[in-house]
Structures are given as C-alpha cells and as structure tokens.
Short mmCIF file of C-alpha atoms in Angstrom, two decimals:
data_model
loop_
_atom_site.label_atom_id
_atom_site.label_comp_id
_atom_site.label_asym_id
_atom_site.label_seq_id
_atom_site.Cartn_x
_atom_site.Cartn_y
_atom_site.Cartn_z
CA UNK A 153 1.23 37.41 -10.09
CA UNK A 154 2.79 38.71 -6.90
CA UNK A 155 5.26 36.69 -4.91
CA UNK A 156 3.86 35.27 -1.66
CA UNK A 157 5.98 35.30 1.44
CA UNK A 158 5.28 32.02 3.21
CA UNK A 159 6.25 33.46 6.60
CA UNK A 160 3.89 36.45 6.26
CA UNK A 161 1.13 34.42 4.63
CA UNK A 162 0.89 31.09 6.39
CA UNK A 163 -1.06 28.27 4.76
CA UNK A 164 -4.80 28.13 5.19
CA UNK A 165 -4.37 25.24 7.59
CA UNK A 166 -3.41 27.69 10.31
CA UNK A 167 -6.75 29.44 9.94
CA UNK A 168 -8.70 26.33 10.92
CA UNK A 169 -10.32 25.92 7.49
CA UNK A 170 -12.56 22.86 7.48
CA UNK A 171 -11.24 19.94 5.40
CA UNK A 172 -14.54 19.67 3.52
CA UNK A 173 -13.89 23.07 1.94
CA UNK A 174 -10.45 22.26 0.69
CA UNK A 175 -11.52 21.64 -2.92
CA UNK A 176 -12.55 25.31 -3.04
CA UNK A 177 -9.13 26.76 -2.11
CA UNK A 178 -8.15 29.87 -4.01
CA UNK A 179 -5.04 30.44 -6.11
CA UNK A 180 -3.18 31.93 -3.17
CA UNK A 181 -3.31 28.61 -1.33
CA UNK A 182 -1.90 26.89 -4.38
CA UNK A 183 1.01 29.36 -4.47
CA UNK A 184 1.82 28.73 -0.81
CA UNK A 185 1.90 24.98 -1.40
CA UNK A 186 4.14 25.40 -4.44
CA UNK A 187 6.56 27.72 -2.65
CA UNK A 188 6.79 25.40 0.37
CA UNK A 189 7.65 22.63 -2.07
CA UNK A 190 10.26 24.87 -3.68
CA UNK A 191 11.86 25.40 -0.26
CA UNK A 192 12.40 21.63 -0.15
CA UNK A 193 14.24 21.80 -3.48
CA UNK A 194 11.49 20.70 -5.89
CA UNK A 195 9.41 22.35 -8.60
CA UNK A 196 5.63 21.97 -8.77
CA UNK A 197 5.49 19.47 -11.65
CA UNK A 198 2.14 17.82 -10.80
CA UNK A 199 -1.21 19.60 -10.66
CA UNK A 200 -2.99 19.64 -7.30
CA UNK A 201 -6.14 17.94 -8.54
CA UNK A 202 -6.86 15.77 -5.52
CA UNK A 203 -9.26 16.55 -2.69
CA UNK A 204 -9.18 14.94 0.73
CA UNK A 205 -11.89 12.45 -0.26
CA UNK A 206 -10.12 11.43 -3.45
CA UNK A 207 -6.83 10.98 -1.55
CA UNK A 208 -8.70 8.92 1.04
CA UNK A 209 -10.29 7.03 -1.84
CA UNK A 210 -6.91 6.13 -3.33
CA UNK A 211 -5.50 5.25 0.09
CA UNK A 212 -8.41 3.04 1.10
CA UNK A 213 -8.80 1.55 -2.38
CA UNK A 214 -5.23 0.34 -2.11
CA UNK A 215 -5.39 -0.93 1.47
CA UNK A 216 -9.00 -2.15 1.02
CA UNK A 217 -9.00 -4.27 4.15
CA UNK A 218 -12.22 -6.22 3.62
CA UNK A 219 -11.15 -7.14 0.08
CA UNK A 220 -7.80 -8.31 1.39
CA UNK A 221 -9.53 -10.56 3.92
CA UNK A 222 -11.50 -12.16 1.06
CA UNK A 223 -8.34 -12.80 -0.95
CA UNK A 224 -6.27 -13.86 2.07
CA UNK A 225 -8.67 -16.70 2.87
CA UNK A 226 -6.82 -18.69 0.19
CA UNK A 227 -4.14 -19.51 2.73
CA UNK A 228 -5.26 -17.81 5.95
CA UNK A 229 -7.99 -20.29 6.78
CA UNK A 230 -5.44 -23.12 6.97
CA UNK A 231 -3.20 -21.20 9.38
CA UNK A 232 -5.67 -20.47 12.14
CA UNK A 233 -9.13 -20.35 10.59
CA UNK A 234 -11.73 -18.02 12.14
CA UNK A 235 -9.67 -17.27 15.23
CA UNK A 236 -6.74 -16.02 13.14
CA UNK A 237 -8.90 -13.69 11.06
CA UNK A 238 -11.14 -12.30 13.81
CA UNK A 239 -8.45 -11.63 16.42
CA UNK A 240 -5.69 -11.07 13.89
CA UNK A 241 -7.62 -8.12 12.49
CA UNK A 242 -7.81 -6.53 15.95
CA UNK A 243 -4.09 -7.07 16.58
CA UNK A 244 -2.99 -5.74 13.20
CA UNK A 245 -5.40 -2.79 13.41
CA UNK A 246 -3.81 -1.70 16.71
CA UNK A 247 -0.35 -1.99 15.19
CA UNK A 248 -1.54 -0.14 12.09
CA UNK A 249 -2.71 2.76 14.24
CA UNK A 250 0.88 3.06 15.45
CA UNK A 251 2.17 2.81 11.90
CA UNK A 252 -0.36 5.38 10.72
CA UNK A 253 0.52 7.82 13.50
CA UNK A 254 4.24 7.48 12.75
CA UNK A 255 3.70 8.12 9.04
CA UNK A 256 1.21 10.94 9.65
CA UNK A 257 3.56 12.84 11.94
CA UNK A 258 6.35 12.72 9.35
CA UNK A 259 4.01 13.48 6.44
CA UNK A 260 2.66 16.49 8.34
CA UNK A 261 6.14 17.78 9.15
CA UNK A 262 7.62 17.06 5.69
CA UNK A 263 4.83 16.93 3.06
CA UNK A 264 6.59 15.62 -0.02
CA UNK A 265 5.76 13.02 -2.69
CA UNK A 266 9.00 11.22 -1.88
CA UNK A 267 7.54 10.18 1.45
CA UNK A 268 9.81 7.99 3.55
CA UNK A 269 12.96 8.36 1.46
CA UNK A 270 12.66 12.16 1.59
CA UNK A 271 12.07 12.13 5.36
CA UNK A 272 15.14 9.95 5.83
CA UNK A 273 17.31 12.37 3.87
CA UNK A 274 16.09 15.26 6.02
CA UNK A 275 16.51 13.46 9.35
CA UNK A 276 19.53 11.19 9.05
CA UNK A 277 23.02 12.29 10.18
CA UNK A 278 24.66 14.10 7.27
CA UNK A 279 27.36 11.46 6.84
CA UNK A 280 24.85 8.68 6.22
CA UNK A 281 21.88 10.65 4.89
CA UNK A 282 22.30 9.92 1.19
CA UNK A 283 22.79 6.17 1.53
CA UNK A 284 20.04 5.82 4.13
CA UNK A 285 17.65 7.79 1.91
CA UNK A 286 18.66 5.84 -1.17
CA UNK A 287 18.12 2.55 0.68
CA UNK A 288 14.70 3.67 1.89
CA UNK A 289 13.60 4.71 -1.58
CA UNK A 290 14.51 1.36 -3.08
CA UNK A 291 12.79 -0.62 -0.31
CA UNK A 292 9.65 1.48 -0.69
CA UNK A 293 9.53 1.15 -4.48
CA UNK A 294 10.25 -2.60 -4.33
CA UNK A 295 7.49 -2.95 -1.73
CA UNK A 296 5.04 -1.17 -4.02
CA UNK A 297 5.92 -3.48 -6.93
CA UNK A 298 5.25 -6.56 -4.80
CA UNK A 299 2.02 -5.00 -3.55
CA UNK A 300 0.72 -4.59 -7.10
CA UNK A 301 1.82 -8.15 -7.84
CA UNK A 302 -0.08 -9.50 -4.82
CA UNK A 303 -3.27 -7.67 -5.83
CA UNK A 304 -3.00 -8.76 -9.46
CA UNK A 305 -2.39 -12.35 -8.34
CA UNK A 306 -5.42 -12.37 -6.04
CA UNK A 307 -7.57 -10.84 -8.78
CA UNK A 308 -6.29 -13.29 -11.38
CA UNK A 309 -7.04 -16.25 -9.10
CA UNK A 310 -10.58 -14.92 -8.54
CA UNK A 311 -11.19 -14.60 -12.28
CA UNK A 312 -10.04 -18.16 -12.96
CA UNK A 313 -12.03 -19.39 -9.95
CA UNK A 314 -15.24 -17.92 -11.35
CA UNK A 315 -14.67 -19.70 -14.64
CA UNK A 316 -14.01 -23.00 -12.86
CA UNK A 317 -17.18 -22.67 -10.80
CA UNK A 318 -19.22 -22.46 -14.00
CA UNK A 319 -17.23 -25.28 -15.63
CA UNK A 320 -16.78 -28.03 -13.02
CA UNK A 321 -14.69 -30.22 -15.38
CA UNK A 322 -12.08 -27.47 -15.73
CA UNK A 323 -8.91 -27.97 -13.66
CA UNK A 324 -7.15 -24.81 -12.52
CA UNK A 325 -3.43 -24.74 -13.27
CA UNK A 326 -0.80 -22.13 -12.35
CA UNK A 327 -0.46 -20.87 -15.91
CA UNK A 328 -4.19 -20.08 -16.02
CA UNK A 329 -3.80 -17.79 -13.01
CA UNK A 330 -0.61 -16.33 -14.50
CA UNK A 331 -2.43 -15.34 -17.70
CA UNK A 332 -5.31 -13.79 -15.73
CA UNK A 333 -2.72 -11.96 -13.59
CA UNK A 334 -1.18 -10.37 -16.66
CA UNK A 335 -4.60 -9.45 -18.04
CA UNK A 336 -5.50 -7.65 -14.82
CA UNK A 337 -2.16 -5.82 -14.79
CA UNK A 338 -2.55 -4.64 -18.40
CA UNK A 339 -6.21 -3.67 -17.97
CA UNK A 340 -5.49 -1.50 -14.92
CA UNK A 341 -2.43 0.04 -16.57
CA UNK A 342 -4.56 2.29 -18.78
CA UNK A 343 -6.37 3.97 -15.90
CA UNK A 344 -3.15 5.71 -14.83
CA UNK A 345 -2.28 7.13 -18.22
CA UNK A 346 -4.37 10.30 -17.87
CA UNK A 347 -3.95 12.32 -14.69
CA UNK A 348 -7.12 14.40 -14.69
CA UNK A 349 -9.39 11.35 -14.28
CA UNK A 350 -7.50 9.88 -11.32
CA UNK A 351 -9.29 11.89 -8.59
CA UNK A 352 -12.62 10.74 -10.05
CA UNK A 353 -11.37 7.16 -10.09
CA UNK A 354 -10.31 7.58 -6.46
CA UNK A 355 -13.87 8.58 -5.54
CA UNK A 356 -15.41 5.85 -7.69
CA UNK A 357 -13.25 3.04 -6.31
CA UNK A 358 -13.95 4.13 -2.73
CA UNK A 359 -17.71 4.01 -3.30
CA UNK A 360 -17.46 0.80 -5.32
CA UNK A 361 -15.61 -0.87 -2.46
CA UNK A 362 -18.04 0.30 0.21
CA UNK A 363 -21.15 -0.58 -1.82
CA UNK A 364 -19.75 -4.03 -2.65
CA UNK A 365 -18.93 -4.54 1.01
CA UNK A 366 -22.48 -3.70 2.09
CA UNK A 367 -24.13 -5.83 -0.60
CA UNK A 368 -22.08 -8.92 0.35
CA UNK A 369 -22.38 -8.23 4.08
CA UNK A 370 -26.18 -8.20 3.84
CA UNK A 371 -26.73 -10.82 1.14
CA UNK A 372 -24.64 -13.74 2.39
CA UNK A 373 -25.97 -13.97 5.98
CA UNK A 374 -29.51 -13.43 4.72
CA UNK A 375 -29.27 -16.10 2.02
CA UNK A 376 -27.39 -18.77 3.99
CA UNK A 377 -29.83 -21.58 4.97
CA UNK A 378 -27.86 -22.33 8.15
CA UNK A 379 -25.38 -20.44 10.27
CA UNK A 380 -22.39 -21.33 12.43
CA UNK A 381 -22.53 -20.91 16.18
CA UNK A 382 -20.60 -18.20 17.99
CA UNK A 383 -18.07 -20.66 19.39
CA UNK A 384 -16.98 -21.59 15.86
CA UNK A 385 -16.54 -17.95 14.84
CA UNK A 386 -14.78 -16.65 17.96
CA UNK A 387 -13.05 -19.68 19.46
CA UNK A 388 -12.10 -22.10 16.67
CA UNK A 389 -8.46 -22.50 15.72
CA UNK A 390 -7.64 -24.61 12.67
CA UNK A 391 -4.08 -25.70 11.95
CA UNK A 392 -3.63 -27.44 8.61
CA UNK A 393 -0.12 -26.12 8.07
CA UNK A 394 1.85 -29.10 9.29
CA UNK A 395 3.46 -27.04 12.04
CA UNK A 396 3.21 -28.88 15.35
CA UNK A 397 3.01 -25.58 17.23
CA UNK A 398 -0.28 -23.71 16.96
CA UNK A 399 1.57 -20.54 17.96
CA UNK A 400 3.89 -20.77 14.96
CA UNK A 401 0.96 -21.62 12.69
CA UNK A 402 -0.86 -18.51 13.93
CA UNK A 403 2.17 -16.29 13.37
CA UNK A 404 2.94 -17.51 9.85
CA UNK A 405 -0.75 -17.15 9.00
CA UNK A 406 -0.84 -13.62 10.38
CA UNK A 407 0.82 -12.39 7.19
CA UNK A 408 -2.56 -12.75 5.47
CA UNK A 409 -4.35 -10.52 7.98
CA UNK A 410 -1.43 -8.09 7.97
CA UNK A 411 -1.92 -7.66 4.23
CA UNK A 412 -5.31 -6.11 4.97
CA UNK A 413 -3.56 -3.08 6.51
CA UNK A 414 -0.51 -2.77 4.27
CA UNK A 415 0.55 0.21 2.14
CA UNK A 416 -0.50 2.97 4.53
CA UNK A 417 2.08 5.32 3.01
CA UNK A 418 0.10 5.58 -0.25
CA UNK A 419 -1.42 8.98 0.54
CA UNK A 420 1.99 10.47 1.39
CA UNK A 421 3.07 10.09 -2.24
CA UNK A 422 0.17 12.28 -3.38
CA UNK A 423 1.35 15.16 -1.18
CA UNK A 424 2.19 17.28 -4.23
CA UNK A 425 -1.22 16.71 -5.79
CA UNK A 426 -3.41 17.90 -2.90
CA UNK A 427 -3.76 21.29 -1.20
CA UNK A 428 -2.56 21.59 2.39
CA UNK A 429 -0.93 18.14 2.38
CA UNK A 430 0.40 18.65 5.92
CA UNK A 431 -3.19 18.23 7.10
CA UNK A 432 -4.92 16.26 4.37
CA UNK A 433 -2.43 13.39 4.15
CA UNK A 434 -2.72 12.48 7.87
CA UNK A 435 -6.53 12.56 7.55
CA UNK A 436 -6.30 10.11 4.64
CA UNK A 437 -3.87 7.78 6.45
CA UNK A 438 -5.77 7.57 9.72
CA UNK A 439 -9.10 7.42 7.88
CA UNK A 440 -7.82 4.43 5.92
CA UNK A 441 -6.99 2.57 9.14
CA UNK A 442 -10.38 3.37 10.69
CA UNK A 443 -12.48 2.40 7.68
CA UNK A 444 -10.27 -0.64 7.11
CA UNK A 445 -10.82 -2.00 10.61
CA UNK A 446 -14.59 -1.50 10.62
CA UNK A 447 -15.13 -3.09 7.21
CA UNK A 448 -12.71 -6.02 7.58
CA UNK A 449 -13.75 -7.04 11.10
CA UNK A 450 -17.47 -7.06 10.49
CA UNK A 451 -16.95 -8.67 7.11
CA UNK A 452 -14.88 -11.48 8.66
CA UNK A 453 -17.46 -12.14 11.36
CA UNK A 454 -20.31 -12.13 8.85
CA UNK A 455 -18.60 -14.53 6.47
CA UNK A 456 -17.62 -17.05 9.16
CA UNK A 457 -21.15 -17.07 10.59
CA UNK A 458 -22.42 -17.77 7.08
CA UNK A 459 -20.31 -20.86 6.32
CA UNK A 460 -22.64 -23.62 5.18
CA UNK A 461 -21.54 -27.25 5.45
CA UNK A 462 -18.09 -28.51 6.29
CA UNK A 463 -15.26 -26.02 6.72
CA UNK A 464 -12.97 -28.28 4.69
CA UNK A 465 -15.17 -27.69 1.63
CA UNK A 466 -13.73 -24.19 1.52
CA UNK A 467 -10.14 -25.29 2.07
CA UNK A 468 -10.30 -27.91 -0.68
CA UNK A 469 -12.44 -25.95 -3.15
CA UNK A 470 -11.69 -26.84 -6.77
CA UNK A 471 -11.99 -23.13 -7.60
CA UNK A 472 -8.93 -22.35 -5.51
CA UNK A 473 -10.88 -19.42 -4.06
CA UNK A 474 -12.43 -20.22 -0.65
CA UNK A 475 -14.59 -17.08 -0.49
CA UNK A 476 -16.17 -18.00 -3.84
CA UNK A 477 -17.02 -21.46 -2.54
CA UNK A 478 -18.47 -19.85 0.59
CA UNK A 479 -20.72 -17.69 -1.63
CA UNK A 480 -21.81 -20.73 -3.66
CA UNK A 481 -22.72 -22.72 -0.55
CA UNK A 482 -24.57 -19.79 1.00
CA UNK A 483 -26.70 -18.68 -1.96
CA UNK A 484 -27.02 -22.17 -3.53
CA UNK A 485 -26.54 -20.62 -6.96
CA UNK A 486 -23.54 -20.58 -9.26
CA UNK A 487 -24.72 -17.40 -10.98
CA UNK A 488 -25.36 -15.68 -7.66
CA UNK A 489 -21.93 -16.64 -6.36
CA UNK A 490 -20.24 -15.37 -9.53
CA UNK A 491 -22.12 -12.06 -9.32
CA UNK A 492 -21.00 -11.54 -5.72
CA UNK A 493 -17.45 -12.53 -6.61
CA UNK A 494 -17.61 -10.04 -9.50
CA UNK A 495 -18.08 -7.31 -6.89
CA UNK A 496 -14.89 -8.46 -5.19
CA UNK A 497 -13.08 -8.59 -8.55
CA UNK A 498 -14.23 -5.03 -9.36
CA UNK A 499 -12.96 -3.93 -5.96
CA UNK A 500 -9.67 -5.73 -6.61
CA UNK A 501 -9.26 -3.99 -9.95
CA UNK A 502 -9.84 -0.63 -8.25
CA UNK A 503 -7.24 -1.65 -5.68
CA UNK A 504 -4.78 -2.45 -8.47
CA UNK A 505 -5.41 0.93 -10.14
CA UNK A 506 -4.63 2.64 -6.82
CA UNK A 507 -1.52 0.50 -6.42
CA UNK A 508 -0.33 1.51 -9.89
CA UNK A 509 -0.85 5.17 -8.97
CA UNK A 510 1.15 4.70 -5.80
CA UNK A 511 4.02 2.77 -7.35
CA UNK A 512 4.52 5.16 -10.26
CA UNK A 513 4.47 8.19 -7.94
CA UNK A 514 7.13 6.50 -5.82
CA UNK A 515 9.22 5.74 -8.88
CA UNK A 516 8.82 9.25 -10.29
CA UNK A 517 9.62 11.07 -7.06
CA UNK A 518 12.63 8.86 -6.37
CA UNK A 519 13.86 9.37 -9.93
CA UNK A 520 13.77 13.16 -9.44
CA UNK A 521 16.65 12.67 -7.02
CA UNK A 522 18.44 10.28 -9.40
CA UNK A 523 17.79 7.26 -7.19
CA UNK A 524 17.00 4.90 -10.08
CA UNK A 525 18.87 4.05 -13.30
CA UNK A 526 17.21 5.84 -16.20
CA UNK A 527 16.13 8.69 -13.93
CA UNK A 528 16.38 11.09 -16.89
CA UNK A 529 13.20 9.56 -18.30
CA UNK A 530 11.54 8.23 -15.19
CA UNK A 531 11.47 11.68 -13.55
CA UNK A 532 9.49 13.28 -16.37
CA UNK A 533 5.83 14.18 -16.14
CA UNK A 534 4.29 13.71 -19.58
CA UNK A 535 2.88 17.05 -20.83
CA UNK A 536 -0.87 17.03 -21.34
CA UNK A 537 -1.35 13.80 -19.38
CA UNK A 538 -0.13 15.07 -15.99
CA UNK A 539 1.27 11.64 -15.13
CA UNK A 540 4.82 10.25 -14.98
CA UNK A 541 4.11 7.89 -17.89
CA UNK A 542 7.63 6.45 -18.18
CA UNK A 543 7.69 5.62 -14.46
CA UNK A 544 4.27 4.02 -14.82
CA UNK A 545 5.30 1.84 -17.77
CA UNK A 546 8.50 0.61 -16.11
CA UNK A 547 6.74 -0.12 -12.82
CA UNK A 548 4.01 -2.14 -14.53
CA UNK A 549 6.58 -4.10 -16.53
CA UNK A 550 8.29 -5.07 -13.28
CA UNK A 551 4.93 -6.16 -11.86
CA UNK A 552 4.46 -8.35 -14.93
CA UNK A 553 7.88 -9.93 -14.35
CA UNK A 554 7.17 -10.67 -10.66
CA UNK A 555 4.12 -12.66 -11.74
CA UNK A 556 6.44 -15.37 -13.03
CA UNK A 557 6.99 -16.44 -9.40
CA UNK A 558 3.57 -18.05 -9.40
CA UNK A 559 4.63 -20.48 -12.12
CA UNK A 560 7.20 -21.97 -9.78
CA UNK A 561 5.39 -22.02 -6.43
CA UNK A 562 1.82 -22.65 -5.27
CA UNK A 563 2.52 -20.48 -2.22
CA UNK A 564 3.84 -17.58 -4.29
CA UNK A 565 0.92 -15.40 -3.12
CA UNK A 566 2.13 -15.66 0.47
CA UNK A 567 5.72 -14.89 -0.50
CA UNK A 568 4.66 -11.88 -2.56
CA UNK A 569 2.42 -10.63 0.26
CA UNK A 570 5.21 -11.06 2.81
CA UNK A 571 7.64 -9.15 0.57
CA UNK A 572 5.22 -6.26 0.12
CA UNK A 573 4.55 -6.02 3.87
CA UNK A 574 8.09 -6.35 5.20
CA UNK A 575 9.84 -4.21 2.58
CA UNK A 576 7.37 -1.41 3.29
CA UNK A 577 7.76 -1.75 7.06
CA UNK A 578 11.54 -1.48 6.66
CA UNK A 579 11.07 1.65 4.54
CA UNK A 580 8.90 3.15 7.32
CA UNK A 581 11.34 2.18 10.05
CA UNK A 582 14.43 3.84 8.60
CA UNK A 583 13.08 7.43 8.80
CA UNK A 584 11.60 6.68 12.24
CA UNK A 585 15.00 5.52 13.48
CA UNK A 586 16.53 8.70 12.07
CA UNK A 587 13.83 10.76 13.80
CA UNK A 588 14.57 9.16 17.16
CA UNK A 589 18.32 9.67 16.71
CA UNK A 590 17.83 13.33 15.78
CA UNK A 591 15.28 13.85 18.56
CA UNK A 592 11.54 14.16 18.06
CA UNK A 593 11.56 17.71 19.45
CA UNK A 594 14.47 18.82 17.28
CA UNK A 595 12.37 19.15 14.14
CA UNK A 596 9.62 21.56 13.19
CA UNK A 597 6.36 19.76 13.96
CA UNK A 598 3.46 19.72 11.54
CA UNK A 599 -0.22 20.17 12.50
CA UNK A 600 -0.43 16.44 13.23
CA UNK A 601 1.87 15.69 16.18
CA UNK A 602 1.06 13.46 19.17
CA UNK A 603 4.06 13.92 21.43
CA UNK A 604 4.65 10.96 23.78
CA UNK A 605 1.89 8.95 22.10
CA UNK A 606 3.78 9.39 18.86
CA UNK A 607 6.96 8.15 20.52
CA UNK A 608 5.18 5.00 21.71
CA UNK A 609 3.85 4.46 18.18
CA UNK A 610 7.38 4.81 16.78
CA UNK A 611 8.66 2.12 19.14
CA UNK A 612 5.80 -0.26 18.29
CA UNK A 613 6.49 0.20 14.58
CA UNK A 614 10.18 -0.64 15.00
CA UNK A 615 9.51 -3.72 17.14
CA UNK A 616 6.86 -5.00 14.75
CA UNK A 617 9.18 -4.53 11.76
CA UNK A 618 11.82 -6.74 13.39
CA UNK A 619 9.15 -9.31 14.27
CA UNK A 620 7.79 -9.51 10.71
CA UNK A 621 11.25 -9.58 9.14
CA UNK A 622 11.98 -12.78 11.06
CA UNK A 623 8.62 -14.52 11.42
CA UNK A 624 7.21 -13.86 7.96
CA UNK A 625 10.25 -15.63 6.52
CA UNK A 626 9.18 -18.97 8.02
CA UNK A 627 7.75 -21.66 5.68
CA UNK A 628 3.96 -21.57 5.53
CA UNK A 629 3.57 -25.33 5.69
CA UNK A 630 5.54 -28.35 6.76
CA UNK A 631 7.27 -30.39 5.50
CA UNK A 632 8.91 -27.93 3.14
CA UNK A 633 8.91 -28.74 -0.57
CA UNK A 634 10.10 -26.64 -3.53
CA UNK A 635 6.49 -25.94 -4.54
CA UNK A 636 5.47 -24.79 -1.04
CA UNK A 637 8.65 -23.07 0.11
CA UNK A 638 8.59 -19.48 1.34
CA UNK A 639 10.82 -17.69 -1.15
CA UNK A 640 10.64 -14.29 0.52
CA UNK A 641 14.22 -14.48 1.98
CA UNK A 642 15.46 -14.94 -1.60
CA UNK A 643 13.43 -11.87 -2.59
CA UNK A 644 15.11 -9.83 0.13
CA UNK A 645 18.52 -11.02 -1.04
CA UNK A 646 17.87 -10.11 -4.67
CA UNK A 647 16.52 -6.65 -3.75
CA UNK A 648 19.54 -5.95 -1.52
CA UNK A 649 21.93 -7.15 -4.24
CA UNK A 650 20.37 -4.80 -6.79
CA UNK A 651 20.51 -1.89 -4.35
CA UNK A 652 24.16 -2.43 -3.44
CA UNK A 653 25.24 -2.91 -7.05
CA UNK A 654 23.48 0.25 -8.25
CA UNK A 655 24.80 2.28 -5.32
CA UNK A 656 28.41 1.26 -5.98
CA UNK A 657 28.21 1.64 -9.74
CA UNK A 658 26.09 4.77 -10.04
CA UNK A 659 24.14 5.91 -7.00
CA UNK A 660 26.87 7.12 -4.66
CA UNK A 661 28.08 9.61 -7.27
CA UNK A 662 24.81 10.81 -8.76
CA UNK A 663 22.22 10.59 -5.98
CA UNK A 664 20.74 14.02 -5.24
CA UNK A 665 20.67 14.39 -1.50
CA UNK A 666 19.77 17.21 0.84
CA UNK A 667 22.96 19.16 0.15
CA UNK A 668 22.36 19.26 -3.60
CA UNK A 669 18.71 20.12 -3.19
CA UNK A 670 19.32 23.00 -0.81
CA UNK A 671 21.97 24.43 -3.10
CA UNK A 672 19.30 24.70 -5.80
CA UNK A 673 16.50 26.16 -3.67
CA UNK A 674 17.04 29.80 -4.61
CA UNK A 675 17.03 28.93 -8.30
CA UNK A 676 13.87 26.86 -7.94
CA UNK A 677 12.04 29.60 -6.00
CA UNK A 678 12.97 32.14 -8.68
CA UNK A 679 11.65 29.74 -11.29
CA UNK A 680 8.38 29.25 -9.41
CA UNK A 681 7.90 33.01 -9.03
CA UNK A 682 8.63 33.55 -12.71
CA UNK A 683 6.07 30.93 -13.69
CA UNK A 684 3.46 32.72 -11.58
#
C-alpha cells in the first residue's frame, strides 16, 4: 500500500465530512490517523473500531449524570436536600462546560490515548516536562481507580438495598455491601476482555441508560398518590450534617452533585480507537455534558416532586438507599420498586463497564511511556482480543482493594467520590497550566478551538480545582468520629507518596518523555509504512 503524505493528504475532517458518516471512512482515512499517531511517537496498536456514537456511549455511560444523582442521594439529601440537588446540578453543569471545553481543545490539538499526561509532556517547559507528565498520568490513573470504586460501591449498596426491601428483618451491614461491591467489580470485568464487542456495549449502555431514565421519569410521578409542592422542590434546604453553617453544609454536599459530571476525559483515552479523533472526541465530551445536564436536572425535579410522606423516611431508610425507598413509597409495591431499582442497577453496571474501559486504557497508554512499574506487561495489547488485558486485570485488582475502605467507614462512598473528582481535576489542571505558560496561540490548534472563551474556561477549571481540593476535604458531618471521618486527605497523601517513591526509584531514569519519543519517530513511521 502506498505511503500517504499527511501534509498533501489532510484528514477527512478538513473536507467537512459529516460526523454521522464517520463509520464509513475508507482505508485512506485510517492510514492518515495511524501516521499522525506515528508522528507523536506511537504505533497503531489498537484497532479503530469505535464510531462517534459508541464513543459518546462510553463517555456518557461513565458520567451517567442521572444515575449518579440517584446514587448520590445516599448522602446528598442530608447536606442540602432538594435545593442542593436542583441548583447544584446547574452550578456543576456550568463548570463542567468549562472543563469540557478545556479538555476538548487539548484533545483536538493533541489526539492521543494518553490524554492529559501526553498533553502535559507536549506543553510543559522541557526541564519539567517529564516529571509534570509523570505526575499527571498517576493522578489520572488513580482518579480512574477511585471512580470505578465509587460506581461499584453505589451498585453494591443498591443490590443489598433491594434484598433488604424484600426481607424487612434483614439488617444491612458494611460487609454485605463490600461483598456486593466485589461481585459487581468481577461481573463487569469480563465485558472488557474482548475488544470487538466494546463499541456495541457502548451503544447498548447508552440506550439502556436513556430508556431506564425515561421509564423512571414517567412511572414515578404518574404512580405517586400525592406530590410535593413547588416550594419544597425549589426552595427547601435541609441540613442534617451537624454543621452549624448552611453554607458549609451545602459545599460539602456538593461533592455528590459534582460526581454526576465527573470523568469527562473518558473519550480522550479512546482517541486511538476512533477515526478523526481531533473532531470526534470533542463531540463526545461536549455531548456528554449536554445529555448529562438534561437527564440529571429533570430527573432530580421529577423525583423530588414525587416524594410521598415524610422526607425523613428516605434519610432513615433501612435499605440504606433513599431512591429505592422513594420508589417504594411512590408505587406502593415492593416488587415495583425493585424492578425500577433494577433499571438503575443495570445502568450502574454499564457505567462500571465504561469505567473499566477508561481505567485500563489510561493504564495501558501510560505504561507505553514506562510510567508505571511493570510497564513491560501493562503496555501490551493482547493479540486476538484487541484489549490491554494485563492493564485491565491490574486496574480491577486495585479497584477490589479500594473497596476495603468501606469496611472501616460508613462515609467511605463520599471519600471515594471526592478522591475520584479531585484527582481527576488536578490531572486536567496540570496540562492547562502548561498551556497557559506556553501560550494558547503558540500551539497548533485543532478543529475545536474557542479562543478567548477557551481561555475563560481554562481559568474557571483552575479555580474550581483549587476550591474542590480544599472544600471536598472537609468532614461530611459533625462531630467527627472515626466511622464518619472524611479520609480523602489520607488518600491524597498515600497517592503522592507512591508517586514520589516510584519517581525516585525508577521513573526519573526510565520514563519515556517527549525527547525519547521524537527520537523514535522516524523508526515508527517506517514501521507503519512497512505494515501497510
């Protein structure tokens, strides 16, 4: 096959090809994508099986805002109640637009599965590029591990809650949720062991989420015998946290709403599995924010209007799952409530599958540049399966280990959620800082570039990262006890200790930065041409 000159044959994106046609790209487009990747210093190890809808499906299935609101009610309703959820969604959605724009601009300019750690290495001053990139990669991967843990924990709690609802004499204990957590993690593990089915799963989980959303959105208000008044939904603040300040209670509770818009970088790590990633990845990121806001906001309003009886019945539910108790009160049927909760559980499992995909792609791409111990194995794509199986296994084992936190703290879900949010925000902020230092106009812009609007979004992202780093470390309830303490500062300390130790022992000598990659570009391009 003839060699394609990227300069003389620009990607199809320049021709204005509609995104709906992208699954029908010809072989030439594939060659352009592969050669552009080679110019970054990487070989085309993964097949480009994803379309824009399947990438959007994975991205939204992971973020899954309406599902996150359901799960976050476990603690969110005590830290602000309806007012926190309804207005918190609007606030976080606006911030997430800024986050999405910042990520989309960088993903469009530098489409690479490494995402934020790769961008950092390209943008940071040469003297600090390797360490800054290495730091970003570790924060991103750690954030993905805690994300999977938070989803598995919410799903496990929902499973146990359904059992308790059908068996009123059963008392839920932490180890019950822990066992269900591990079952969910193991069950979802198998869906990422064969690469060719993942685009289909991306489509299926997207439709499953949206259908489940519509069924619950219609059923609960229609079945509820009574409804709350508008003042309760839009103007009621509930503070059962023990904090004397409602402002602090609102802020510490905001972590639950923030979770509904976390993990927006997911699509960036599929950049080497989709054609024209410089255009398709931004579509997936911004589409995730848009669909997430619409579904979560209307879902929150609908559920709060449909609360039957006393609000405290949800807070003190013996199931430990407020949304399940809300369903039971609304439909007046245990079976009906369990069926509706099963839709949420199915959505949660799809979310966990997407999170596994995301975390193993992060691990694999970072291992290609020797950022992780055992990179020799973690950077391999298993022949025939088209997945980085070793990276997947290790990542899921770490998720299993994080689940042990729940055995020591009833508020572990909040701590895990806070860790996933803040670690990811930090990993987004580092390349943005490097971009601002280098100068936004001193890089080659991709098709998605918003100029001064993008600059404003960068600033909002940085300010919000600092805010969450401080405020999400506060205890969630007062007075503080060992079982209710916010352990997220300890999580940050452990992650930073691991990073520093590995950098000093191994990373500073072996990490493959921009200099090493660019020295290998000619060899990689020759290899790609020979393959074709």
